[in-house]
């Protein structure tokens, strides 16, 4: 089980293991913000709530961590599905504004598309050939990417991750 670690100002910092979260709290470096319902850690004399979100006491200045723009990471952002038809087969990258029309390889101009949709789109804008995007492509922040990466997304994390989404 992973624990979401918030900075002293409640912005998401990273994700750590339960063991690490217990250690940070034990050392008085972090406080529990939210715990896992119906789960306690039992020792001989005590029982402790299981942390799902913790907040560190001392603000840590972190430089903005950006996610590297790669084919793999665009697929990951788009949940490995074609952004036009939802297929998860024969995926490729599609330039919304075609390269031939000056479209750049950027987070906001690249989407995951299957080979069929990509061929159908050709050198046109999606709306010109009747294709509709599932969602507007955005540049993911590092923390948002943790969310994409985490299969075991804890519901308690969502409020803290959502306000951090940057376009
Ligand atoms: Zn498709």
PDB file of C-alpha atoms and ligand atoms in Angstrom:
ATOM      1  CA  UNK A   1       0.000   0.000   0.000  1.00  0.00           C
ATOM      2  CA  UNK A   2       1.362   3.421  -0.924  1.00  0.00           C
ATOM      3  CA  UNK A   3       1.025   6.598   1.058  1.00  0.00           C
ATOM      4  CA  UNK A   4       0.662  10.033  -0.492  1.00  0.00           C
ATOM      5  CA  UNK A   5       3.103  12.509   1.027  1.00  0.00           C
ATOM      6  CA  UNK A   6       2.034  16.149   1.120  1.00  0.00           C
ATOM      7  CA  UNK A   7       4.315  19.097   1.594  1.00  0.00           C
ATOM      8  CA  UNK A   8       3.732  21.391   4.581  1.00  0.00           C
ATOM      9  CA  UNK A   9       1.407  23.511   2.403  1.00  0.00           C
ATOM     10  CA  UNK A  10      -0.704  20.476   1.438  1.00  0.00           C
ATOM     11  CA  UNK A  11       0.639  20.254  -2.095  1.00  0.00           C
ATOM     12  CA  UNK A  12       1.523  16.698  -3.131  1.00  0.00           C
ATOM     13  CA  UNK A  13       5.195  15.808  -2.903  1.00  0.00           C
ATOM     14  CA  UNK A  14       5.606  12.145  -3.584  1.00  0.00           C
ATOM     15  CA  UNK A  15       4.430   8.661  -2.748  1.00  0.00           C
ATOM     16  CA  UNK A  16       6.083   6.394  -0.183  1.00  0.00           C
ATOM     17  CA  UNK A  17       5.581   3.028   1.438  1.00  0.00           C
ATOM     18  CA  UNK A  18       3.546   2.524   4.593  1.00  0.00           C
ATOM     19  CA  UNK A  19       6.740   1.636   6.492  1.00  0.00           C
ATOM     20  CA  UNK A  20       8.369   4.907   5.454  1.00  0.00           C
ATOM     21  CA  UNK A  21       5.248   6.857   6.424  1.00  0.00           C
ATOM     22  CA  UNK A  22       5.229   5.258   9.894  1.00  0.00           C
ATOM     23  CA  UNK A  23       8.898   6.117  10.273  1.00  0.00           C
ATOM     24  CA  UNK A  24       8.349   9.777   9.296  1.00  0.00           C
ATOM     25  CA  UNK A  25       5.510  10.053  11.802  1.00  0.00           C
ATOM     26  CA  UNK A  26       7.487   8.246  14.490  1.00  0.00           C
ATOM     27  CA  UNK A  27      10.333  10.730  13.994  1.00  0.00           C
ATOM     28  CA  UNK A  28       7.843  13.617  14.291  1.00  0.00           C
ATOM     29  CA  UNK A  29       8.629  14.674  10.762  1.00  0.00           C
ATOM     30  CA  UNK A  30       5.151  14.099   9.430  1.00  0.00           C
ATOM     31  CA  UNK A  31       1.535  14.007  10.571  1.00  0.00           C
ATOM     32  CA  UNK A  32      -1.261  11.812   9.402  1.00  0.00           C
ATOM     33  CA  UNK A  33      -3.869  13.586   7.282  1.00  0.00           C
ATOM     34  CA  UNK A  34      -5.997  10.645   6.315  1.00  0.00           C
ATOM     35  CA  UNK A  35      -6.058   6.985   7.232  1.00  0.00           C
ATOM     36  CA  UNK A  36      -7.201   3.783   5.623  1.00  0.00           C
ATOM     37  CA  UNK A  37     -10.680   2.899   6.794  1.00  0.00           C
ATOM     38  CA  UNK A  38     -11.100  -0.371   8.679  1.00  0.00           C
ATOM     39  CA  UNK A  39      -7.406  -1.036   8.850  1.00  0.00           C
ATOM     40  CA  UNK A  40      -5.269  -0.837  11.965  1.00  0.00           C
ATOM     41  CA  UNK A  41      -1.732  -1.812  12.669  1.00  0.00           C
ATOM     42  CA  UNK A  42      -1.764  -3.854  15.840  1.00  0.00           C
ATOM     43  CA  UNK A  43       1.058  -4.312  18.271  1.00  0.00           C
ATOM     44  CA  UNK A  44       0.879  -6.154  21.565  1.00  0.00           C
ATOM     45  CA  UNK A  45      -0.307  -3.103  23.492  1.00  0.00           C
ATOM     46  CA  UNK A  46      -1.603  -0.725  20.892  1.00  0.00           C
ATOM     47  CA  UNK A  47      -3.235  -0.317  17.560  1.00  0.00           C
ATOM     48  CA  UNK A  48      -2.498   2.459  15.117  1.00  0.00           C
ATOM     49  CA  UNK A  49      -4.381   3.780  12.130  1.00  0.00           C
ATOM     50  CA  UNK A  50      -2.873   2.999   8.749  1.00  0.00           C
ATOM     51  CA  UNK A  51      -1.875   6.201   6.951  1.00  0.00           C
ATOM     52  CA  UNK A  52      -3.108   6.866   3.423  1.00  0.00           C
ATOM     53  CA  UNK A  53      -2.073  10.530   3.303  1.00  0.00           C
ATOM     54  CA  UNK A  54       0.573  12.196   5.461  1.00  0.00           C
ATOM     55  CA  UNK A  55       1.875  15.757   5.563  1.00  0.00           C
ATOM     56  CA  UNK A  56       5.434  16.647   6.388  1.00  0.00           C
ATOM     57  CA  UNK A  57       5.963  19.325   9.035  1.00  0.00           C
ATOM     58  CA  UNK A  58       8.817  21.259   7.504  1.00  0.00           C
ATOM     59  CA  UNK A  59       8.220  22.747   4.080  1.00  0.00           C
ATOM     60  CA  UNK A  60      10.506  21.260   1.447  1.00  0.00           C
ATOM     61  CA  UNK A  61      11.314  23.381  -1.542  1.00  0.00           C
ATOM     62  CA  UNK A  62      11.144  21.209  -4.618  1.00  0.00           C
ATOM     63  CA  UNK A  63      12.029  22.373  -8.078  1.00  0.00           C
ATOM     64  CA  UNK A  64       9.249  21.714 -10.557  1.00  0.00           C
ATOM     65  CA  UNK A  65       9.683  18.188 -11.817  1.00  0.00           C
ATOM     66  CA  UNK A  66       8.509  17.785 -15.345  1.00  0.00           C
ATOM     67  CA  UNK A  67       7.604  14.562 -17.043  1.00  0.00           C
ATOM     68  CA  UNK A  68       9.789  13.722 -20.014  1.00  0.00           C
ATOM     69  CA  UNK A  69       7.899  13.795 -23.271  1.00  0.00           C
ATOM     70  CA  UNK A  70       8.289  10.334 -24.764  1.00  0.00           C
ATOM     71  CA  UNK A  71       6.080   8.085 -26.823  1.00  0.00           C
ATOM     72  CA  UNK A  72       5.676   5.801 -23.836  1.00  0.00           C
ATOM     73  CA  UNK A  73       4.677   8.638 -21.511  1.00  0.00           C
ATOM     74  CA  UNK A  74       2.083   9.985 -23.945  1.00  0.00           C
ATOM     75  CA  UNK A  75       0.583   6.479 -24.120  1.00  0.00           C
ATOM     76  CA  UNK A  76       0.584   6.352 -20.349  1.00  0.00           C
ATOM     77  CA  UNK A  77      -1.092   9.762 -20.025  1.00  0.00           C
ATOM     78  CA  UNK A  78      -3.770   8.585 -22.454  1.00  0.00           C
ATOM     79  CA  UNK A  79      -4.235   5.326 -20.573  1.00  0.00           C
ATOM     80  CA  UNK A  80      -2.973   3.312 -23.554  1.00  0.00           C
ATOM     81  CA  UNK A  81      -6.062   3.973 -25.593  1.00  0.00           C
ATOM     82  CA  UNK A  82      -6.766   5.669 -28.884  1.00  0.00           C
ATOM     83  CA  UNK A  83      -8.095   9.127 -28.084  1.00  0.00           C
ATOM     84  CA  UNK A  84     -10.501   8.960 -31.024  1.00  0.00           C
ATOM     85  CA  UNK A  85     -12.069   5.495 -30.842  1.00  0.00           C
ATOM     86  CA  UNK A  86     -10.826   4.041 -27.559  1.00  0.00           C
ATOM     87  CA  UNK A  87      -9.017   1.080 -29.129  1.00  0.00           C
ATOM     88  CA  UNK A  88      -5.939  -0.213 -27.356  1.00  0.00           C
ATOM     89  CA  UNK A  89      -4.457  -1.988 -30.363  1.00  0.00           C
ATOM     90  CA  UNK A  90      -1.830  -0.792 -32.866  1.00  0.00           C
ATOM     91  CA  UNK A  91      -1.174   2.446 -31.051  1.00  0.00           C
ATOM     92  CA  UNK A  92       0.859   5.247 -32.459  1.00  0.00           C
ATOM     93  CA  UNK A  93       1.313   8.959 -31.826  1.00  0.00           C
ATOM     94  CA  UNK A  94      -0.869  11.440 -33.632  1.00  0.00           C
ATOM     95  CA  UNK A  95      -0.078  15.127 -34.117  1.00  0.00           C
ATOM     96  CA  UNK A  96      -3.325  17.095 -33.644  1.00  0.00           C
ATOM     97  CA  UNK A  97      -2.017  19.864 -35.843  1.00  0.00           C
ATOM     98  CA  UNK A  98      -0.187  17.812 -38.467  1.00  0.00           C
ATOM     99  CA  UNK A  99       3.556  18.212 -38.730  1.00  0.00           C
ATOM    100  CA  UNK A 100       3.080  19.288 -42.342  1.00  0.00           C
ATOM    101  CA  UNK A 101       1.075  22.267 -41.053  1.00  0.00           C
ATOM    102  CA  UNK A 102       3.635  23.289 -38.476  1.00  0.00           C
ATOM    103  CA  UNK A 103       2.325  21.143 -35.606  1.00  0.00           C
ATOM    104  CA  UNK A 104       4.962  20.563 -32.959  1.00  0.00           C
ATOM    105  CA  UNK A 105       5.801  17.495 -30.909  1.00  0.00           C
ATOM    106  CA  UNK A 106       4.501  18.762 -27.592  1.00  0.00           C
ATOM    107  CA  UNK A 107       2.314  17.368 -24.809  1.00  0.00           C
ATOM    108  CA  UNK A 108      -0.646  19.408 -26.035  1.00  0.00           C
ATOM    109  CA  UNK A 109      -0.246  18.499 -29.699  1.00  0.00           C
ATOM    110  CA  UNK A 110       0.393  14.770 -29.323  1.00  0.00           C
ATOM    111  CA  UNK A 111      -2.253  12.188 -28.589  1.00  0.00           C
ATOM    112  CA  UNK A 112      -2.381   8.416 -28.617  1.00  0.00           C
ATOM    113  CA  UNK A 113      -4.176   7.102 -31.685  1.00  0.00           C
ATOM    114  CA  UNK A 114      -4.646   3.699 -33.235  1.00  0.00           C
ATOM    115  CA  UNK A 115      -3.251   3.178 -36.728  1.00  0.00           C
ATOM    116  CA  UNK A 116      -6.768   3.248 -38.255  1.00  0.00           C
ATOM    117  CA  UNK A 117      -7.722   6.598 -36.780  1.00  0.00           C
ATOM    118  CA  UNK A 118      -4.280   7.969 -37.477  1.00  0.00           C
ATOM    119  CA  UNK A 119      -4.622   6.992 -41.146  1.00  0.00           C
ATOM    120  CA  UNK A 120      -8.160   8.358 -41.306  1.00  0.00           C
ATOM    121  CA  UNK A 121      -6.980  11.661 -39.886  1.00  0.00           C
ATOM    122  CA  UNK A 122      -4.037  11.978 -42.245  1.00  0.00           C
ATOM    123  CA  UNK A 123      -2.993  15.568 -42.694  1.00  0.00           C
ATOM    124  CA  UNK A 124      -6.179  17.109 -41.344  1.00  0.00           C
ATOM    125  CA  UNK A 125      -7.358  18.499 -38.070  1.00  0.00           C
ATOM    126  CA  UNK A 126      -9.546  15.935 -36.223  1.00  0.00           C
ATOM    127  CA  UNK A 127     -12.791  17.905 -36.705  1.00  0.00           C
ATOM    128  CA  UNK A 128     -12.176  18.179 -40.453  1.00  0.00           C
ATOM    129  CA  UNK A 129     -12.504  14.412 -40.799  1.00  0.00           C
ATOM    130  CA  UNK A 130     -15.185  13.859 -38.179  1.00  0.00           C
ATOM    131  CA  UNK A 131     -12.941  12.571 -35.403  1.00  0.00           C
ATOM    132  CA  UNK A 132     -13.587  13.628 -31.859  1.00  0.00           C
ATOM    133  CA  UNK A 133     -11.025  13.651 -29.089  1.00  0.00           C
ATOM    134  CA  UNK A 134     -11.855  11.816 -25.868  1.00  0.00           C
ATOM    135  CA  UNK A 135     -10.185  14.589 -23.887  1.00  0.00           C
ATOM    136  CA  UNK A 136      -8.016  17.607 -24.433  1.00  0.00           C
ATOM    137  CA  UNK A 137      -4.354  16.619 -24.188  1.00  0.00           C
ATOM    138  CA  UNK A 138      -2.502  18.265 -21.335  1.00  0.00           C
ATOM    139  CA  UNK A 139       1.022  18.426 -20.061  1.00  0.00           C
ATOM    140  CA  UNK A 140       1.035  16.224 -16.965  1.00  0.00           C
ATOM    141  CA  UNK A 141       2.727  17.376 -13.795  1.00  0.00           C
ATOM    142  CA  UNK A 142       5.015  14.993 -12.009  1.00  0.00           C
ATOM    143  CA  UNK A 143       2.532  14.294  -9.251  1.00  0.00           C
ATOM    144  CA  UNK A 144      -0.294  13.763 -11.672  1.00  0.00           C
ATOM    145  CA  UNK A 145       1.906  11.221 -13.328  1.00  0.00           C
ATOM    146  CA  UNK A 146       2.248   9.352 -10.074  1.00  0.00           C
ATOM    147  CA  UNK A 147      -1.475   9.001 -10.263  1.00  0.00           C
ATOM    148  CA  UNK A 148      -1.327   7.552 -13.759  1.00  0.00           C
ATOM    149  CA  UNK A 149       1.421   5.220 -12.623  1.00  0.00           C
ATOM    150  CA  UNK A 150      -0.282   4.039  -9.505  1.00  0.00           C
ATOM    151  CA  UNK A 151      -2.539   1.071 -10.043  1.00  0.00           C
ATOM    152  CA  UNK A 152      -3.566   1.166  -6.416  1.00  0.00           C
ATOM    153  CA  UNK A 153      -4.962   4.644  -6.399  1.00  0.00           C
ATOM    154  CA  UNK A 154      -6.306   5.414  -2.995  1.00  0.00           C
ATOM    155  CA  UNK A 155      -9.490   7.509  -3.005  1.00  0.00           C
ATOM    156  CA  UNK A 156      -8.181   9.598  -0.136  1.00  0.00           C
ATOM    157  CA  UNK A 157      -5.517  10.961  -2.469  1.00  0.00           C
ATOM    158  CA  UNK A 158      -7.827  12.399  -5.063  1.00  0.00           C
ATOM    159  CA  UNK A 159      -8.672  15.757  -3.420  1.00  0.00           C
ATOM    160  CA  UNK A 160      -4.978  16.465  -2.963  1.00  0.00           C
ATOM    161  CA  UNK A 161      -3.997  15.508  -6.478  1.00  0.00           C
ATOM    162  CA  UNK A 162      -6.772  17.267  -8.322  1.00  0.00           C
ATOM    163  CA  UNK A 163      -5.991  20.847  -7.453  1.00  0.00           C
ATOM    164  CA  UNK A 164      -2.427  20.267  -8.594  1.00  0.00           C
ATOM    165  CA  UNK A 165      -3.267  19.431 -12.195  1.00  0.00           C
ATOM    166  CA  UNK A 166      -1.625  21.877 -14.530  1.00  0.00           C
ATOM    167  CA  UNK A 167      -2.430  22.335 -18.152  1.00  0.00           C
TER     168      UNK A 167
HETATM  169 ZN1  LIG B   1      -8.707   4.710 -33.032  1.00  0.00          ZN
END
